[in-house]
Amino acid sequence: MKTQLLEDAVLSEMNLNKQYGIFNGNMMMLLSDEDKSFVEKIQNICLEKEEEIGGTRGHNKLDVYDLFPWAGSHGLINRTNEYPHRDDLEIGLKPEILRQWTMDIFNPQLSMALGASVLAINPIAHHNEGKDPLVNDLKDLLDGKKIGCIGITEPLQGSDAVNMKVKAEKVDDRIVINGEKCYTTNSPKADICVVYAVYNPEDPRGTMVQGASHKDWATGFKAERIGIPSVNKLHIGKTIFTDSHIPTDYITGDNGAGYEILFEGLVPERIGIAAECVGNMWGAFTLASIYTTVRKQFGEKILRHQAVGMSVMAKYHARLTTATMALLKLAETYDAKKEELADIPPTMNPLVATSSHMKEYCSYLNHELCYELMHAMGGTGVTDQTKMPHYQGLSEISEVVGGTRNVQLLIGSRTINTMVKMA
Ligand SMILES: Cc1cc2nc3c(=O)[nH]c(=O)nc-3n(C[C@H](O)[C@H](O)[C@H](O)COP(=O)(O)OP(=O)(O)OC[C@H]3O[C@@H](n4cnc5c(N)ncnc54)[C@H](O)[C@@H]3O)c2cc1C
């Protein structure tokens, strides 16, 4: 923000503290006292940082990757995996979602960068048995000392990701990887890329491998940044593997096990993106509700004009509340049935379709809601005086990340077929 347009009385109301206050009011009947105090703890950490940064102006200038060590030191990178070396806060999908919502309202692009690192954390946390180097990677990623990314998508294999072409070859005590991944969130900034490759492109399911490649190894990965204007703080890259070596101790899944891990990762990834959309929408909604309540036109609060108050604000509040409740229910179910789910092969996980449905629904709503609420704030909505453009920017890419709408619907339609067959 170079020049202030809005009067102090309105602008000063649109702060993070007030946004969290509105969010908390909405959560009053949905969260337990324990959940509320967990959320409040994280909000206080973010509020302190907000003050240090200098509010929206600071977020506009920020390199979000500089905040990884700060987030890591407070245990704010991930709450679904146990920290092997320390612990401070609750673990589970519900705490993870609540952490995410708090961070999304604070800074949606930081939250997405952390989320992409979590996609590297998940497989390392679950497939490191007897491999100390991987446990060290896990600690560094959770602490925010290292940044992670996940390499699935390739230039020629987008929606059809399973039929990947990046090639792996076994050489002595390591695998050697050749090929390119693309759209890898964080890769130009990342230290570790958890990458998928295949020994035989004709049989990707039977020969898929997964391992952690390090950029600083002489034979590690390289990355070049791709320009994605709507999320201009994120470094999203083309990730290049040229005779890149992954030693045995860094392999998380070999000889087809990579395919199982790919599926294992998709459910939490899609729930995570759905949650990110909901957090982002709370960011947009809280800002727009402040603006439309404080700002007057034609002698009335904007909210009192029915075309805004009812047709936009109340309409999207209803949809957002419904999506919020659905995600909380999903998180509670997931946490309660975690052990039961662990015994089911990932490809048979009954939450595969549910997570796709949530991702498809929440990402579309995210885009629609942010567009509508941005315009409920008139000119202010499109300026850099508030975080609204950050929320709106994130909403532009959430439908494609983690698989497009049609891919989620394809999964949904196949599930209907299976359900009818099994009934
Ligand atoms: C900002 C951003 C961040 C990302 N981060 C990561 C990351 O960290 N790691 C990673 O591996 N990938 C990442 N991706 C990649 C993302 O998962 C892919 O872009 C996505 O899966 C779509 O692939 P594509 O872009 O090649 O589109 P395409 O596959 O070319 O699809 C184009 C269109 O065709 C439609 N389509 C394709 N197949 C079908 C079908 N069978 N039926 C009907 N319609 C179909 C799609 O729905 C879409 O509308 C990211 C992408 C973006 C934009």
Coordinates of C-alpha atoms and ligand atoms in Angstrom, one line a residue:
M1 CA 0.0 0.0 0.0
K2 CA 1.6 3.2 -1.1
T3 CA -1.3 5.6 -0.8
Q4 CA -4.1 5.3 1.7
L5 CA -7.6 5.7 0.2
L6 CA -9.9 4.6 3.0
E7 CA -10.5 6.8 6.0
D8 CA -8.7 5.6 9.2
A9 CA -11.9 4.6 10.9
V10 CA -12.7 1.9 8.3
L11 CA -9.2 0.8 7.5
S12 CA -8.2 0.4 11.2
E13 CA -11.1 -1.9 11.7
M14 CA -9.9 -4.3 9.1
N15 CA -7.2 -5.9 11.1
L16 CA -6.2 -9.5 11.9
N17 CA -7.4 -9.3 15.5
K18 CA -10.9 -8.4 14.4
Q19 CA -10.8 -11.0 11.7
Y20 CA -10.0 -13.7 14.2
G21 CA -12.7 -12.3 16.5
I22 CA -15.3 -12.8 13.9
F23 CA -14.0 -16.2 13.0
N24 CA -14.1 -17.2 16.7
G25 CA -17.6 -16.0 17.0
N26 CA -18.6 -18.3 14.2
M27 CA -16.8 -21.2 15.8
M28 CA -18.5 -20.7 19.2
M29 CA -21.0 -23.6 18.8
L30 CA -18.8 -25.8 16.6
L31 CA -15.7 -26.2 18.7
S32 CA -15.0 -27.7 22.2
D33 CA -13.4 -25.5 24.8
E34 CA -10.1 -27.4 24.2
D35 CA -10.3 -26.7 20.5
K36 CA -11.0 -23.0 21.2
S37 CA -8.0 -22.6 23.5
F38 CA -5.8 -24.4 20.9
V39 CA -7.0 -22.0 18.2
E40 CA -6.5 -19.0 20.5
K41 CA -2.9 -20.1 21.2
I42 CA -2.1 -20.2 17.5
Q43 CA -3.9 -16.9 16.9
N44 CA -1.8 -15.2 19.5
I45 CA 1.4 -16.3 17.9
C46 CA 0.1 -15.0 14.5
L47 CA -1.0 -11.7 16.0
E48 CA 2.4 -11.1 17.5
K49 CA 4.0 -11.8 14.1
E50 CA 1.4 -9.6 12.4
E51 CA 2.4 -6.7 14.6
E52 CA 6.1 -7.3 14.0
I53 CA 5.6 -7.5 10.2
G54 CA 3.5 -4.3 10.2
G55 CA 0.1 -5.7 9.0
T56 CA -1.0 -5.9 5.4
R57 CA 1.7 -3.6 4.2
G58 CA 4.3 -6.1 5.7
H59 CA 2.5 -9.1 4.1
N60 CA 2.7 -7.4 0.7
K61 CA 6.5 -7.1 1.0
L62 CA 7.1 -10.4 2.7
D63 CA 9.0 -13.4 1.4
V64 CA 6.8 -16.1 2.8
Y65 CA 9.7 -18.6 2.9
D66 CA 11.4 -16.5 5.5
L67 CA 8.6 -17.4 7.9
F68 CA 9.3 -21.2 7.8
P69 CA 11.7 -21.2 10.8
W70 CA 9.2 -19.1 12.8
A71 CA 6.3 -21.4 12.0
G72 CA 8.4 -24.5 12.7
S73 CA 9.6 -23.2 16.0
H74 CA 6.0 -22.9 17.2
G75 CA 4.9 -26.3 15.8
L76 CA 2.8 -24.6 13.2
I77 CA 3.9 -26.4 10.1
N78 CA 1.9 -29.6 10.7
R79 CA -0.3 -31.1 13.4
T80 CA -1.1 -34.5 11.9
N81 CA 2.3 -36.1 12.4
E82 CA 4.1 -36.7 15.7
Y83 CA 7.2 -34.6 16.1
P84 CA 10.0 -37.3 16.7
H85 CA 12.1 -34.9 18.8
R86 CA 9.8 -32.5 20.6
D87 CA 6.1 -31.8 21.1
D88 CA 4.0 -28.9 22.3
L89 CA 0.6 -29.0 20.7
E90 CA -2.3 -31.4 19.8
I91 CA -1.9 -34.0 17.0
G92 CA -4.7 -35.1 14.7
L93 CA -6.6 -34.0 11.6
K94 CA -8.9 -31.7 13.5
P95 CA -6.0 -29.7 15.1
E96 CA -4.3 -29.7 11.7
I97 CA -7.4 -28.1 10.1
L98 CA -7.7 -25.6 12.9
R99 CA -4.0 -24.7 12.5
Q100 CA -4.5 -24.3 8.8
W101 CA -7.5 -22.0 9.1
T102 CA -5.7 -19.8 11.5
M103 CA -2.7 -19.6 9.2
D104 CA -4.9 -19.1 6.0
I105 CA -6.5 -16.0 7.5
F106 CA -3.0 -14.7 8.6
N107 CA -1.4 -15.3 5.2
P108 CA -2.9 -17.7 2.6
Q109 CA 0.3 -18.0 0.4
L110 CA 2.4 -18.8 3.4
S111 CA -0.2 -21.4 4.4
M112 CA -0.1 -23.0 1.0
A113 CA 3.8 -23.0 1.0
L114 CA 3.7 -24.8 4.4
G115 CA 1.0 -27.2 3.0
A116 CA 3.3 -28.2 0.1
S117 CA 6.1 -28.9 2.6
V118 CA 3.6 -31.0 4.6
L119 CA 3.1 -33.1 1.4
A120 CA 6.8 -34.0 1.7
I121 CA 6.5 -34.5 5.4
N122 CA 3.7 -37.0 5.3
P123 CA 5.4 -39.9 3.3
I124 CA 8.7 -39.3 5.2
A125 CA 6.8 -39.5 8.5
H126 CA 5.1 -42.8 7.6
H127 CA 7.9 -44.6 5.7
N128 CA 11.2 -44.0 7.5
E129 CA 11.6 -47.3 9.4
G130 CA 15.3 -48.0 10.2
K131 CA 16.3 -45.0 8.1
D132 CA 17.9 -42.3 10.3
P133 CA 18.7 -39.9 7.5
L134 CA 14.9 -39.7 6.7
V135 CA 14.1 -39.1 10.4
N136 CA 16.6 -36.2 10.3
D137 CA 14.8 -34.8 7.2
L138 CA 11.5 -35.1 9.0
K139 CA 12.8 -33.1 12.0
D140 CA 14.2 -30.4 9.8
L141 CA 11.0 -30.1 7.8
L142 CA 8.8 -30.0 10.9
D143 CA 11.1 -27.4 12.4
G144 CA 11.0 -25.2 9.3
K145 CA 14.8 -25.5 9.0
K146 CA 14.3 -27.1 5.6
I147 CA 11.6 -26.6 3.0
G148 CA 10.0 -29.5 1.2
C149 CA 8.0 -30.1 -2.0
I150 CA 6.3 -33.0 -3.7
G151 CA 7.0 -34.0 -7.3
I152 CA 4.1 -35.8 -9.0
T153 CA 3.0 -33.8 -12.0
E154 CA 5.0 -33.9 -15.2
P155 CA 4.9 -31.8 -18.3
L156 CA 3.1 -34.6 -20.3
Q157 CA 1.3 -36.2 -17.4
G158 CA -1.0 -33.8 -15.6
S159 CA -4.4 -35.2 -14.7
D160 CA -3.2 -38.6 -15.8
A161 CA -0.5 -38.5 -13.1
V162 CA -0.2 -42.2 -12.5
N163 CA 1.2 -42.9 -16.0
M164 CA 4.3 -40.9 -15.2
K165 CA 7.4 -40.9 -17.4
V166 CA 10.2 -39.8 -15.0
K167 CA 12.5 -42.7 -15.0
A168 CA 14.2 -44.5 -12.1
E169 CA 17.1 -47.0 -12.5
K170 CA 18.7 -49.1 -9.8
V171 CA 22.5 -48.6 -9.6
D172 CA 24.3 -50.3 -6.7
D173 CA 23.0 -48.9 -3.4
R174 CA 21.0 -46.1 -5.0
I175 CA 18.4 -45.2 -7.6
V176 CA 19.2 -42.8 -10.4
I177 CA 16.4 -40.5 -11.6
N178 CA 16.0 -38.7 -14.9
G179 CA 13.2 -36.5 -16.2
E180 CA 11.2 -33.4 -15.3
K181 CA 8.4 -32.6 -12.9
C182 CA 6.4 -29.4 -13.2
Y183 CA 4.2 -27.1 -11.1
T184 CA 6.1 -28.3 -8.1
T185 CA 5.1 -25.9 -5.3
N186 CA 8.2 -24.6 -3.4
S187 CA 10.7 -26.5 -5.6
P188 CA 12.8 -23.4 -6.5
K189 CA 13.1 -22.7 -2.7
A190 CA 13.0 -26.3 -1.4
D191 CA 15.8 -28.3 0.1
I192 CA 14.1 -31.6 -0.3
C193 CA 11.9 -32.9 -3.1
V194 CA 9.9 -36.1 -2.4
V195 CA 9.7 -37.4 -5.9
Y196 CA 7.9 -40.2 -7.7
A197 CA 9.5 -42.1 -10.6
V198 CA 9.0 -45.5 -12.4
Y199 CA 11.4 -48.2 -13.4
N200 CA 9.2 -49.1 -16.3
P201 CA 6.8 -46.5 -17.8
E202 CA 4.8 -49.4 -19.3
D203 CA 4.0 -50.6 -15.8
P204 CA 3.9 -47.5 -13.5
R205 CA 1.7 -49.1 -10.8
G206 CA 4.0 -52.1 -10.4
T207 CA 7.3 -50.2 -10.6
M208 CA 6.7 -46.8 -9.0
V209 CA 9.3 -45.6 -6.5
Q210 CA 9.3 -42.7 -4.1
G211 CA 12.3 -41.1 -2.5
A212 CA 13.7 -37.8 -1.0
S213 CA 16.1 -36.0 -3.2
H214 CA 18.2 -33.2 -1.8
K215 CA 19.0 -30.1 -3.8
D216 CA 22.4 -29.6 -2.2
W217 CA 23.7 -33.0 -3.2
A218 CA 26.0 -33.0 -6.1
T219 CA 23.5 -35.2 -7.9
G220 CA 20.4 -33.8 -6.5
F221 CA 17.5 -32.0 -8.2
K222 CA 17.4 -28.5 -9.8
A223 CA 14.5 -26.2 -10.1
E224 CA 13.4 -23.2 -12.3
R225 CA 10.6 -20.9 -11.2
I226 CA 7.3 -20.8 -13.2
G227 CA 5.4 -17.5 -13.2
I228 CA 1.9 -17.8 -11.6
P229 CA 0.8 -14.2 -11.1
S230 CA -2.2 -14.9 -8.8
V231 CA 0.1 -16.4 -6.2
N232 CA 3.1 -14.2 -6.8
K233 CA 4.7 -15.0 -3.4
L234 CA 4.9 -18.7 -4.1
H235 CA 7.9 -20.3 -5.9
I236 CA 6.4 -22.9 -8.1
G237 CA 8.8 -24.7 -10.3
K238 CA 9.9 -27.0 -13.1
T239 CA 11.9 -29.6 -11.2
I240 CA 14.7 -31.2 -13.1
F241 CA 16.4 -34.5 -12.4
T242 CA 19.5 -35.3 -14.4
D243 CA 21.2 -38.5 -13.2
S244 CA 20.0 -37.5 -9.7
H245 CA 21.0 -40.1 -7.1
I246 CA 18.8 -41.1 -4.2
P247 CA 20.7 -43.4 -1.8
T248 CA 18.8 -46.4 -0.3
D249 CA 18.4 -44.6 3.1
Y250 CA 16.3 -41.9 1.4
I251 CA 13.9 -44.2 -0.4
T252 CA 10.4 -44.2 1.1
G253 CA 8.8 -46.7 -1.3
D254 CA 10.4 -49.1 -3.8
N255 CA 9.3 -51.5 -6.5
G256 CA 5.7 -50.4 -6.8
A257 CA 5.3 -49.3 -3.2
G258 CA 5.4 -45.8 -4.5
Y259 CA 2.0 -46.3 -6.1
E260 CA 0.5 -47.3 -2.8
I261 CA 2.0 -44.2 -1.1
L262 CA 0.7 -42.0 -4.0
F263 CA -2.8 -43.1 -3.1
E264 CA -2.1 -42.9 0.6
G265 CA -1.1 -39.2 0.1
L266 CA -4.0 -38.1 -2.0
V267 CA -6.7 -38.3 0.7
P268 CA -4.9 -36.0 3.2
E269 CA -3.8 -33.8 0.3
R270 CA -7.3 -33.3 -0.9
I271 CA -8.8 -32.8 2.6
G272 CA -5.9 -30.3 3.2
I273 CA -6.7 -28.3 0.1
A274 CA -10.4 -28.3 1.0
A275 CA -9.4 -27.0 4.4
E276 CA -7.1 -24.4 2.9
C277 CA -10.1 -23.2 0.8
V278 CA -12.3 -22.9 3.8
G279 CA -9.6 -21.0 5.8
N280 CA -9.1 -18.7 2.8
M281 CA -12.8 -18.1 2.6
W282 CA -12.9 -17.1 6.3
G283 CA -10.2 -14.6 5.5
A284 CA -12.2 -13.1 2.7
F285 CA -15.5 -13.3 4.6
T286 CA -14.2 -11.7 7.8
L287 CA -12.7 -8.8 5.9
A288 CA -15.8 -8.2 3.8
S289 CA -18.1 -8.4 6.8
I290 CA -16.0 -5.7 8.5
Y291 CA -16.1 -3.4 5.5
T292 CA -19.8 -3.8 4.8
T293 CA -20.6 -3.1 8.4
V294 CA -18.4 -0.1 9.0
R295 CA -18.6 1.6 5.5
K296 CA -21.7 3.6 4.7
Q297 CA -23.1 4.6 1.3
F298 CA -26.4 6.3 0.6
G299 CA -26.6 7.0 4.3
E300 CA -26.7 3.3 5.2
K301 CA -24.3 0.6 6.1
I302 CA -23.4 -1.3 3.0
L303 CA -24.7 -4.5 4.7
R304 CA -28.1 -2.9 5.0
H305 CA -28.5 -2.7 1.3
Q306 CA -30.2 -6.0 0.6
A307 CA -28.3 -6.7 -2.7
V308 CA -25.1 -6.9 -0.6
G309 CA -26.3 -7.9 2.9
M310 CA -28.6 -10.7 1.8
S311 CA -27.8 -11.6 -1.7
V312 CA -24.0 -11.7 -1.2
M313 CA -23.0 -11.7 2.5
A314 CA -25.7 -13.9 4.0
K315 CA -25.7 -16.2 1.0
Y316 CA -22.0 -16.9 1.2
H317 CA -21.9 -17.0 5.0
A318 CA -24.5 -19.8 4.8
R319 CA -22.4 -21.8 2.2
L320 CA -19.2 -21.2 4.1
T321 CA -20.7 -22.3 7.4
T322 CA -22.0 -25.5 5.8
A323 CA -18.6 -26.3 4.3
T324 CA -16.9 -25.6 7.6
M325 CA -19.2 -27.9 9.4
A326 CA -18.7 -30.6 6.8
L327 CA -14.9 -30.4 7.2
L328 CA -15.0 -30.5 10.9
K329 CA -17.2 -33.6 10.8
L330 CA -14.8 -35.2 8.3
A331 CA -11.9 -34.4 10.6
E332 CA -13.6 -35.8 13.6
T333 CA -14.5 -39.0 11.7
Y334 CA -11.0 -39.3 10.4
D335 CA -9.4 -38.9 13.8
A336 CA -11.9 -41.4 15.4
K337 CA -11.3 -44.0 12.8
K338 CA -7.6 -43.5 12.2
E339 CA -6.6 -47.0 13.4
E340 CA -9.3 -48.7 11.4
L341 CA -8.3 -46.7 8.3
A342 CA -4.7 -47.7 8.7
D343 CA -5.5 -51.4 8.1
I344 CA -7.3 -50.7 4.8
P345 CA -5.1 -50.6 1.6
P346 CA -4.9 -46.9 0.4
T347 CA -6.6 -47.7 -2.9
M348 CA -9.6 -49.0 -1.0
N349 CA -9.8 -46.1 1.5
P350 CA -13.5 -45.3 1.8
L351 CA -12.6 -41.6 2.2
V352 CA -11.1 -41.4 -1.3
A353 CA -14.4 -40.2 -2.8
T354 CA -15.3 -38.0 0.2
S355 CA -12.0 -36.2 0.1
S356 CA -12.4 -35.6 -3.7
H357 CA -16.0 -34.3 -3.1
M358 CA -14.8 -31.9 -0.4
K359 CA -11.9 -30.7 -2.6
E360 CA -14.1 -30.1 -5.6
Y361 CA -16.9 -28.4 -3.6
C362 CA -14.7 -26.2 -1.5
S363 CA -12.3 -25.1 -4.3
Y364 CA -15.2 -24.0 -6.5
L365 CA -16.9 -22.2 -3.6
N366 CA -13.6 -20.5 -2.7
H367 CA -13.4 -19.0 -6.2
E368 CA -17.0 -17.9 -6.3
L369 CA -17.1 -16.5 -2.7
C370 CA -13.8 -14.6 -3.0
Y371 CA -14.9 -13.0 -6.3
E372 CA -18.3 -11.9 -4.9
L373 CA -16.9 -10.7 -1.5
M374 CA -14.0 -8.8 -3.1
H375 CA -16.6 -6.9 -5.1
A376 CA -18.8 -6.4 -2.0
M377 CA -15.8 -4.3 -0.9
G378 CA -16.0 -2.1 -4.0
G379 CA -12.7 -0.5 -5.0
T380 CA -11.1 -1.3 -1.7
G381 CA -11.5 -5.0 -2.5
V382 CA -9.1 -4.8 -5.4
T383 CA -6.5 -2.5 -3.9
D384 CA -3.5 -3.6 -1.8
Q385 CA -4.9 -1.9 1.3
T386 CA -6.3 -5.1 2.7
K387 CA -5.4 -8.8 2.3
M388 CA -8.4 -9.4 0.0
P389 CA -6.3 -9.7 -3.2
H390 CA -4.2 -12.4 -1.3
Y391 CA -7.4 -14.4 -0.6
Q392 CA -8.8 -13.8 -4.1
G393 CA -5.4 -14.8 -5.7
L394 CA -5.3 -18.1 -3.8
S395 CA -8.9 -18.8 -4.8
E396 CA -7.9 -18.7 -8.5
I397 CA -5.5 -21.7 -8.3
S398 CA -7.2 -23.9 -5.7
E399 CA -9.4 -25.7 -8.3
V400 CA -6.4 -27.0 -10.3
V401 CA -4.0 -27.8 -7.4
G402 CA -4.3 -31.5 -6.2
G403 CA -6.3 -32.4 -9.3
T404 CA -8.9 -30.5 -11.3
R405 CA -12.7 -30.6 -10.9
N406 CA -13.1 -33.2 -13.5
V407 CA -10.6 -35.5 -11.9
Q408 CA -12.4 -35.3 -8.6
L409 CA -15.7 -35.9 -10.4
L410 CA -14.2 -38.9 -12.3
I411 CA -13.2 -40.4 -8.9
G412 CA -16.7 -39.7 -7.6
S413 CA -18.4 -41.3 -10.6
R414 CA -16.2 -44.4 -10.3
T415 CA -17.1 -44.7 -6.6
I416 CA -20.8 -44.6 -7.4
N417 CA -20.3 -47.5 -9.8
T418 CA -18.4 -49.5 -7.1
M419 CA -21.0 -48.7 -4.5
V420 CA -23.8 -50.1 -6.7
K421 CA -21.8 -53.2 -7.5
M422 CA -21.1 -53.9 -3.9
A423 CA -24.6 -53.2 -2.6
Ligands
LIG1 C1 -0.4 -23.4 -8.4 C2 -0.2 -24.9 -8.7 C3 0.5 -25.6 -7.8 C4 0.7 -27.0 -8.0 N1 1.4 -27.7 -7.1 C5 1.8 -29.0 -7.4 C6 2.8 -29.7 -6.6 O1 3.2 -29.2 -5.6 N2 3.2 -30.9 -7.0 C7 2.7 -31.5 -8.1 O2 3.1 -32.6 -8.4 N3 1.8 -30.9 -8.9 C8 1.3 -29.6 -8.6 N4 0.4 -29.0 -9.4 C9 -0.1 -29.6 -10.6 C10 -1.6 -29.9 -10.6 O3 -1.9 -31.0 -9.8 C11 -1.9 -30.1 -12.1 O4 -1.8 -28.9 -12.7 C12 -3.3 -30.7 -12.2 O5 -3.3 -32.0 -11.8 C13 -3.8 -30.7 -13.7 O6 -2.9 -31.1 -14.6 P1 -2.6 -30.2 -15.9 O7 -2.3 -28.9 -15.4 O8 -1.6 -30.9 -16.7 O9 -4.0 -30.2 -16.7 P2 -4.5 -31.2 -17.8 O10 -4.4 -32.6 -17.3 O11 -3.9 -30.8 -19.1 O12 -6.0 -30.8 -17.8 C14 -6.6 -29.8 -18.6 C15 -8.1 -29.9 -18.5 O13 -8.6 -31.1 -19.0 C16 -9.4 -31.7 -18.1 N5 -9.3 -33.2 -18.1 C17 -8.1 -33.9 -18.1 N6 -8.4 -35.2 -18.1 C18 -9.8 -35.4 -18.1 C19 -10.7 -36.4 -18.1 N7 -10.3 -37.7 -18.0 N8 -12.0 -36.2 -18.1 C20 -12.5 -34.9 -18.1 N9 -11.6 -33.8 -18.1 C21 -10.3 -34.1 -18.1 C22 -9.0 -31.2 -16.7 O14 -10.1 -31.2 -15.8 C23 -8.6 -29.7 -17.1 O15 -9.8 -28.9 -17.1 C24 0.2 -27.6 -9.2 C25 -0.5 -26.8 -10.1 C26 -0.7 -25.5 -9.9 C27 -1.4 -24.7 -10.9

